[in-house]
CSV table of C-alpha atoms in Angstrom, one decimal:
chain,number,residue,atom,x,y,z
A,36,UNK,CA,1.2,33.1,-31.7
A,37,UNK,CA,-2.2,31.9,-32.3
A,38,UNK,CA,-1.0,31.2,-35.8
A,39,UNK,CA,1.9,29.4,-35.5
A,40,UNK,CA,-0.3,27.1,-33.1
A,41,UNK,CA,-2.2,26.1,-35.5
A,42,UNK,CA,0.3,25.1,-38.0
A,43,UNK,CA,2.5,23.2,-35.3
A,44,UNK,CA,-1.0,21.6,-34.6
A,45,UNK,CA,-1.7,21.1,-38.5
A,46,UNK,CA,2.0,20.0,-39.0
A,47,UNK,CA,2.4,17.8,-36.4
A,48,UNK,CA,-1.0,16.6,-35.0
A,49,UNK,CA,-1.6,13.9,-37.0
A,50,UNK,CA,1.7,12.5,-35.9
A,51,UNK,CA,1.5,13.1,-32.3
A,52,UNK,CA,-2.0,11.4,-32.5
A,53,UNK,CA,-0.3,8.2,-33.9
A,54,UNK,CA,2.3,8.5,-31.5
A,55,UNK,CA,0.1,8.3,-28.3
A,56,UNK,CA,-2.7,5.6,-30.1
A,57,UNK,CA,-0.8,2.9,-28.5
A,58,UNK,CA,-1.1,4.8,-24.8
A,59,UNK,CA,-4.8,5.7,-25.6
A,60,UNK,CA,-5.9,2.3,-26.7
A,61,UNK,CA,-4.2,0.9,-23.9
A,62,UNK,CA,-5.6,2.8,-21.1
A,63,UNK,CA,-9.6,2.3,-22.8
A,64,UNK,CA,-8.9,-1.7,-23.2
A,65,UNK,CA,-6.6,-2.3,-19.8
A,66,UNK,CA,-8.4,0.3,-17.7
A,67,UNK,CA,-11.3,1.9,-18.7
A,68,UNK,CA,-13.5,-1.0,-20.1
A,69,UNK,CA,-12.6,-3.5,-17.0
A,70,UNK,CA,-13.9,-0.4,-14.7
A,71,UNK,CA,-17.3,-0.1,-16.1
A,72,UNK,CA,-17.3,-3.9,-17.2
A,73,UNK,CA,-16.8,-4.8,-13.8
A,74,UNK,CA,-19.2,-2.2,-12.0
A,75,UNK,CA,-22.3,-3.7,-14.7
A,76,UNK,CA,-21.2,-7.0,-13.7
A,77,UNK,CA,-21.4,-6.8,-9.7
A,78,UNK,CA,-24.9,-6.2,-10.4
A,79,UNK,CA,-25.2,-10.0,-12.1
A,80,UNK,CA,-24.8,-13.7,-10.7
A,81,UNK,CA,-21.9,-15.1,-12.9
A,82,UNK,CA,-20.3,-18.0,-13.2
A,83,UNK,CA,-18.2,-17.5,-16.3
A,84,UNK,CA,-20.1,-20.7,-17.6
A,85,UNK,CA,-24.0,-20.0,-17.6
A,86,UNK,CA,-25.7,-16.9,-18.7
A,87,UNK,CA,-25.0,-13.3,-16.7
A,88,UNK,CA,-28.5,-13.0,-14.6
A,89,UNK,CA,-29.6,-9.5,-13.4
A,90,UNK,CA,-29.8,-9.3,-9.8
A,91,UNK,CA,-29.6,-5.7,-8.8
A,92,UNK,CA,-28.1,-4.5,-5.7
A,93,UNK,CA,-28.3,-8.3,-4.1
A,94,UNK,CA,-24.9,-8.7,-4.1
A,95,UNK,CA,-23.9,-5.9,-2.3
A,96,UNK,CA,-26.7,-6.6,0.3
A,97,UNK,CA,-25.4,-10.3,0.7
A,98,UNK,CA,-21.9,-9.2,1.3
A,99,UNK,CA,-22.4,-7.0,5.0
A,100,UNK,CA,-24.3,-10.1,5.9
A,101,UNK,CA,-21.7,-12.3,4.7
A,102,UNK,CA,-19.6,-12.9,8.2
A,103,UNK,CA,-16.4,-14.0,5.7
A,104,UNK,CA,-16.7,-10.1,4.4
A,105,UNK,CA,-17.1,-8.7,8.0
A,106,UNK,CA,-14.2,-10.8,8.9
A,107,UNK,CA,-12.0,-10.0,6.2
A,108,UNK,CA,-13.1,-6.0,6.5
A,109,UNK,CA,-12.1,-5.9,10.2
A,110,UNK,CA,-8.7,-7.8,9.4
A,111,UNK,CA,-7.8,-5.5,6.7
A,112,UNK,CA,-9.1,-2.7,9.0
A,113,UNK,CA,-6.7,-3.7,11.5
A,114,UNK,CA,-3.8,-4.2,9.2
A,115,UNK,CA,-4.0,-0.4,8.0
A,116,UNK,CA,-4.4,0.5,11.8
A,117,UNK,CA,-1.2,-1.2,12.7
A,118,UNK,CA,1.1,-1.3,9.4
A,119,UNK,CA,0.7,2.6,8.3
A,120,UNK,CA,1.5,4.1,11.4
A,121,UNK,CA,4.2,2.4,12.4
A,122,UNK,CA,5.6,1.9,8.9
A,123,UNK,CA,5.5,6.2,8.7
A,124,UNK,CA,7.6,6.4,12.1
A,125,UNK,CA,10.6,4.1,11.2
A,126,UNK,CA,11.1,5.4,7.8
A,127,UNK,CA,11.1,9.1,9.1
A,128,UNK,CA,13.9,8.1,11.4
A,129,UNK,CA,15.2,6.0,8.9
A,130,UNK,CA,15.2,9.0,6.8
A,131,UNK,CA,16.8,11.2,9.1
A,132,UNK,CA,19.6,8.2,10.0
A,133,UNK,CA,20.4,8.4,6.6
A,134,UNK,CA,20.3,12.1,5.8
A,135,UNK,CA,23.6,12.7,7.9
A,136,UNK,CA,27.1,12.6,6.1
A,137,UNK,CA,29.1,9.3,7.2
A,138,UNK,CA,31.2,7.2,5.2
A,139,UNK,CA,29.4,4.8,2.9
A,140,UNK,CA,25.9,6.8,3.3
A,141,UNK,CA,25.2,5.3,-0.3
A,142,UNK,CA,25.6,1.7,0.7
A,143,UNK,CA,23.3,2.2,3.5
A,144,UNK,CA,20.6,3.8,1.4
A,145,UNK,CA,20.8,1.0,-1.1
A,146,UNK,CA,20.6,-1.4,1.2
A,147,UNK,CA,17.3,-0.3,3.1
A,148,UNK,CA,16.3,0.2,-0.6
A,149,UNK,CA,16.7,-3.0,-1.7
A,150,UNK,CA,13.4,-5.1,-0.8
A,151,UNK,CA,11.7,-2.7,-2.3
A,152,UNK,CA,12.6,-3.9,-5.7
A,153,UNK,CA,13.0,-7.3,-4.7
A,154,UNK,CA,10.5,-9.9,-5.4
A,155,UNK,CA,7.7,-10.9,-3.0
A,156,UNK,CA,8.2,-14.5,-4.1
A,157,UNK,CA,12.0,-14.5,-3.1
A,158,UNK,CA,10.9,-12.2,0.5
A,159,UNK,CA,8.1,-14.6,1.5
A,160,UNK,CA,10.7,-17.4,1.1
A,161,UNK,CA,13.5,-15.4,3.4
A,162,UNK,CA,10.6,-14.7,5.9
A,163,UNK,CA,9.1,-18.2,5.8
A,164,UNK,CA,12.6,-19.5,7.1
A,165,UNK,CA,13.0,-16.9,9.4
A,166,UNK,CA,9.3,-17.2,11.2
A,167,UNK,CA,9.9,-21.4,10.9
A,168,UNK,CA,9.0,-22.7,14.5
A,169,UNK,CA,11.8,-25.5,14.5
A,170,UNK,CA,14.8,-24.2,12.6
A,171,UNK,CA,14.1,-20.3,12.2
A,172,UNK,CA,16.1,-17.7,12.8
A,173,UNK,CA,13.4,-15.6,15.0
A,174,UNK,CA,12.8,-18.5,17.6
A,175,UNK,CA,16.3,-19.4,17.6
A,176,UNK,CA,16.9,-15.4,18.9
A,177,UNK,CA,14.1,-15.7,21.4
A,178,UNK,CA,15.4,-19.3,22.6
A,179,UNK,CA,19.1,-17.5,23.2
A,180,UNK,CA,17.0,-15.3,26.1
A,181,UNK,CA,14.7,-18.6,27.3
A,182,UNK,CA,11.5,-17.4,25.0
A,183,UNK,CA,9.9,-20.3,23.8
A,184,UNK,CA,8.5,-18.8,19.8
A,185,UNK,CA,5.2,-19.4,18.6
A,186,UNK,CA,4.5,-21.0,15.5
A,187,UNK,CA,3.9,-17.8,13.9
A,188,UNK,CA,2.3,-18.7,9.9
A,189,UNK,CA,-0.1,-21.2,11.7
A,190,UNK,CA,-0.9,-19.9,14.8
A,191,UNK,CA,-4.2,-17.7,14.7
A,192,UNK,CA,-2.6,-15.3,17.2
A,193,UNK,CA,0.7,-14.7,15.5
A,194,UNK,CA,0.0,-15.2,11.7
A,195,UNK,CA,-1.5,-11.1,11.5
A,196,UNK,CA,1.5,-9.9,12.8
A,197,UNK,CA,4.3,-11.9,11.2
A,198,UNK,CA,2.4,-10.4,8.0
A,199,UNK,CA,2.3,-7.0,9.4
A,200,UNK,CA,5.8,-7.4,10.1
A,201,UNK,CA,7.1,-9.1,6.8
A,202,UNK,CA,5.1,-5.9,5.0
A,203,UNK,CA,6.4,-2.8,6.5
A,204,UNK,CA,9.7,-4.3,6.4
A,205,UNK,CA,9.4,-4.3,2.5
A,206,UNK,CA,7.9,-1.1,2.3
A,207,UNK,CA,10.6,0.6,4.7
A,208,UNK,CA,12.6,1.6,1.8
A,209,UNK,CA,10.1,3.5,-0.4
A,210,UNK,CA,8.9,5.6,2.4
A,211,UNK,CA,12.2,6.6,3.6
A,212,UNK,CA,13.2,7.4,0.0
A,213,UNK,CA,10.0,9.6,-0.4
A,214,UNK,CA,10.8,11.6,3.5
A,215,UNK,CA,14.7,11.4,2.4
A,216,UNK,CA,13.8,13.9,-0.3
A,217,UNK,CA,11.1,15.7,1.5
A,218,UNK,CA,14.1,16.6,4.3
A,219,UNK,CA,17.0,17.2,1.6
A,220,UNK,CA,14.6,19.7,0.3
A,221,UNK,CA,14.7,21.9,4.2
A,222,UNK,CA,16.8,24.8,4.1
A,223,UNK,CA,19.6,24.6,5.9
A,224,UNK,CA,19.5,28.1,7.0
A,225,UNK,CA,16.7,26.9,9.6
A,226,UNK,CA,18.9,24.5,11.2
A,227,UNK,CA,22.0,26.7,11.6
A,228,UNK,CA,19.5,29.1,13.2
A,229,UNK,CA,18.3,26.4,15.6
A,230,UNK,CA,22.0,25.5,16.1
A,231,UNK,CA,22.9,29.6,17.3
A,232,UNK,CA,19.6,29.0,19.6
A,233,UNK,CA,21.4,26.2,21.3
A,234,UNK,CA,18.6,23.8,20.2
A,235,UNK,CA,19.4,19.9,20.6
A,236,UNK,CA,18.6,17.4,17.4
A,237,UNK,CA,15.4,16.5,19.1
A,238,UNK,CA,13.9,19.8,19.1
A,239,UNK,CA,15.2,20.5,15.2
A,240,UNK,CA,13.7,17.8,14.4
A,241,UNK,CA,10.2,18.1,16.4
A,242,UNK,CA,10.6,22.0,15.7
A,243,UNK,CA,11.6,21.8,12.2
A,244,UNK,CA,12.0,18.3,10.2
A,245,UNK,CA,8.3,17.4,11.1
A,246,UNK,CA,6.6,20.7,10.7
A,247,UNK,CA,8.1,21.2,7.3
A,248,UNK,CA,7.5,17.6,6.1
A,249,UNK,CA,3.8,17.6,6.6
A,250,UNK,CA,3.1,18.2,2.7
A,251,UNK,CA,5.5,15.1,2.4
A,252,UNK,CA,3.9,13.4,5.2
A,253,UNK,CA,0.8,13.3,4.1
A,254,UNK,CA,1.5,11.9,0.3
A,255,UNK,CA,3.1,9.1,1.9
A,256,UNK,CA,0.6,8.5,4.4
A,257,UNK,CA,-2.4,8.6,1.9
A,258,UNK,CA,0.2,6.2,-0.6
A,259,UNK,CA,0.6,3.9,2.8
A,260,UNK,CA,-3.3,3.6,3.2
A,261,UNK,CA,-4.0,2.7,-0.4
A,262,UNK,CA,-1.2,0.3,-0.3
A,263,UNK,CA,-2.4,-1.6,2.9
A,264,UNK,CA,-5.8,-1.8,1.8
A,265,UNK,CA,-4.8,-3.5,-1.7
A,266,UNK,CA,-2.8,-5.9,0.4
A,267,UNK,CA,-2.5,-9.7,-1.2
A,268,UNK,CA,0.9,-10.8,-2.1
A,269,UNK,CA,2.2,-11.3,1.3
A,270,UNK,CA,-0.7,-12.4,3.1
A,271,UNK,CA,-1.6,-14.6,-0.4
A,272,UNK,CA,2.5,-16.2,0.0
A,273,UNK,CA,3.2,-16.4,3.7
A,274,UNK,CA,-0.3,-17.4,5.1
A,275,UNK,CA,-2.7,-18.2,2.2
A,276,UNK,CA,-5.1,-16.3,4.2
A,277,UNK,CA,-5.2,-18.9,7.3
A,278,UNK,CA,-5.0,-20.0,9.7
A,279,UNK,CA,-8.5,-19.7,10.5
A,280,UNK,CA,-9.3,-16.5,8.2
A,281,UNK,CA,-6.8,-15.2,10.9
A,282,UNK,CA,-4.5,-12.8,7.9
A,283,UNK,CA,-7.6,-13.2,5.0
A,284,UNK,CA,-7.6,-9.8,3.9
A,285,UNK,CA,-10.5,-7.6,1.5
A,286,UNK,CA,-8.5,-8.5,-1.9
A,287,UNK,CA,-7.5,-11.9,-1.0
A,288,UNK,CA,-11.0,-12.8,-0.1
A,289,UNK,CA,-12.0,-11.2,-3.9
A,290,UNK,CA,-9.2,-13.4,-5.2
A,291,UNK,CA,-11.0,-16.5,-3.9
A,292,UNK,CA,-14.3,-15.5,-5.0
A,293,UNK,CA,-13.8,-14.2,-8.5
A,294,UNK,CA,-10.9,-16.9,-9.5
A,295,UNK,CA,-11.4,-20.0,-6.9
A,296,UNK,CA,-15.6,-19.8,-6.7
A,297,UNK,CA,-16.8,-18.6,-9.7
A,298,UNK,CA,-18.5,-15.5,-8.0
A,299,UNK,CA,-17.6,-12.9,-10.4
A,300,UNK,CA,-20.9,-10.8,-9.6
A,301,UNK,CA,-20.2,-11.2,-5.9
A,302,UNK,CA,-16.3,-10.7,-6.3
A,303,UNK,CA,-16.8,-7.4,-8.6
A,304,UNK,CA,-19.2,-6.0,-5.9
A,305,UNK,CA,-16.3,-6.7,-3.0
A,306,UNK,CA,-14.6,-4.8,-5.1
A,307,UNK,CA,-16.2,-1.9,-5.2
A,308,UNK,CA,-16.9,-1.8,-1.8
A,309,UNK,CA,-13.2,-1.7,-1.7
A,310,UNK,CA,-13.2,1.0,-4.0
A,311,UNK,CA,-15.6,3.1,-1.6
A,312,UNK,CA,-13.0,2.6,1.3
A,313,UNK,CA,-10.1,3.7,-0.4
A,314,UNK,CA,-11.5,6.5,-1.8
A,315,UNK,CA,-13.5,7.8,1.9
A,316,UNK,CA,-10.0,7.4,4.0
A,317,UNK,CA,-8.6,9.1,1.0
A,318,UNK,CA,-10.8,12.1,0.9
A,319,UNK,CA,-10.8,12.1,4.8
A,320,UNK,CA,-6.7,13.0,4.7
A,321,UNK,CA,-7.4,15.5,1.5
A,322,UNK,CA,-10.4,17.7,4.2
A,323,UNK,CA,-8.2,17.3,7.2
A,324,UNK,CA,-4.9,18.1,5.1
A,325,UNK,CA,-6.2,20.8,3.8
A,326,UNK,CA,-8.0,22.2,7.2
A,327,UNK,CA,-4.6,22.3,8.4
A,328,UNK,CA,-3.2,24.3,5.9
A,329,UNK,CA,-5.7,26.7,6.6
């Protein structure tokens, strides 16, 4: 065995090593290098115009007494509070809507499917018109039942929300996909026993669907955290991060710095403090995850 190992390797190594240059060049130029690149260069002033100057840790001390940061920290803070959770309940039931056998079942998937695929530019367009104070569709529902609708891009009150809303309407169809799996994958012997216990859907699916979906669960819910924290598209299309700071969010406030300021020793330190989040709320569901297998 150990022989013919060697001669596959011998025979074919050379090869294999040309064929996967192109992947492994890739990943040092387009991932590697930026990563350490960027983590030498949030220890520098930069401008992109005048020489890199050494500061140390002085960016990273600047930013918690940057009130901008704090703002922009607490926003995104609040936008995972809201967004994940309630994303992760309406694609379960989503999941489970779509899991039964009626006619055109395929339609229906596709079509809660679909704005995941589509393009941010064309759903920040639909949702513009839709959240427009004067002739959107939103206020012109609320007027029908004597509501008189904010104007909810540039009202400070509103704006987080109507992002909030806009985003886990997009992401909808990816988590139900993900939990639509996860529950095709349930035996169906465990239901057919419920059903010979005389238990209703609600109790199958507290009893059962939930219980048995926790590995699936928690994949999307760690997925949905990462996801809300890299947050920019929608909040960088709808709102531009006003009114106010009102919707500026952690990446869109890097954005500015790095690409509108010039701060690219204070932008690459934002994002590393970024970095640092993700990865503590990400090791936080890994312990408790795993306590609870145990």
């Amino acid at each position: 065995m150990k022989q013919k190992l060697k001669t596959l390797l011998h025979r074919d190594g050379p090869w294999a090593f040309i064929l996967l240059l192109p992947s492994i060049l890739g990943f040092f130029i387009f991932v590697l290098f930026p990563v350490v690149a960027s983590f030498l260069i949030s220890f520098t002033s930069w401008d992109l115009l005048t020489p890199i100057k050494w500061v140390g840790f002085e960016n990273y001390l600047n930013l918690f007494k940057d009130e901008t940061f704090i703002k922009v920290l607490w926003n995104t803070l609040y936008f995972t509070a809201v967004t994940v959770p309630i994303g992760i309940i309406i694609s379960l039931f989503l999941a489970v809507a779509l899991n039964q056998k009626i006619r055109f079942i395929k339609f229906y998937r596709a079509a809660y499917f679909l704005p995941v695929i589509s393009s941010m530019v064309a759903v920040a367009v639909i949702w513009q018109w839709i959240y427009n104070p004067e002739y959107g569709l939103l206020n012109f529902i609320l007027g029908l039942f004597g509501i008189d609708g904010p104007s909810w891009l540039s009202d400070a009150k509103w704006a987080m929300p109507a992002v909030m809303i806009t985003s886990i309407w997009k992401g909808l169809g990816f988590n139900m996909l993900i939990f639509l799996a996860g529950i095709q994958g349930i035996s169906e012997s465990y239901y057919e026993a419920a059903d010979i216990d005389g238990a209703t859907w609600f109790k199958k699916f507290i009893h059962i669907t939930v219980p048995l979906l926790r590995p699936t669960t928690f994949f999307v819910t760690v997925m949905a955290i990462i996801g809300s924290f890299q947050v920019f598209d929608a909040v960088f299309l709808l709102t531009q991060g006003g009114p106010a700071r009102s919707t500026s969010v952690l990446v869109h406030y890097l954005y500015q710095n790095g690409f509108e300021y010039f701060q690219m020793g204070y932008a690459s330190a934002m994002a590393y403090i970024l970095f640092f989040l993700v990865l503590a709320f990400t090791l936080i569901q890994f312990t408790l995850q795993k306590r609870r297998e145990e």
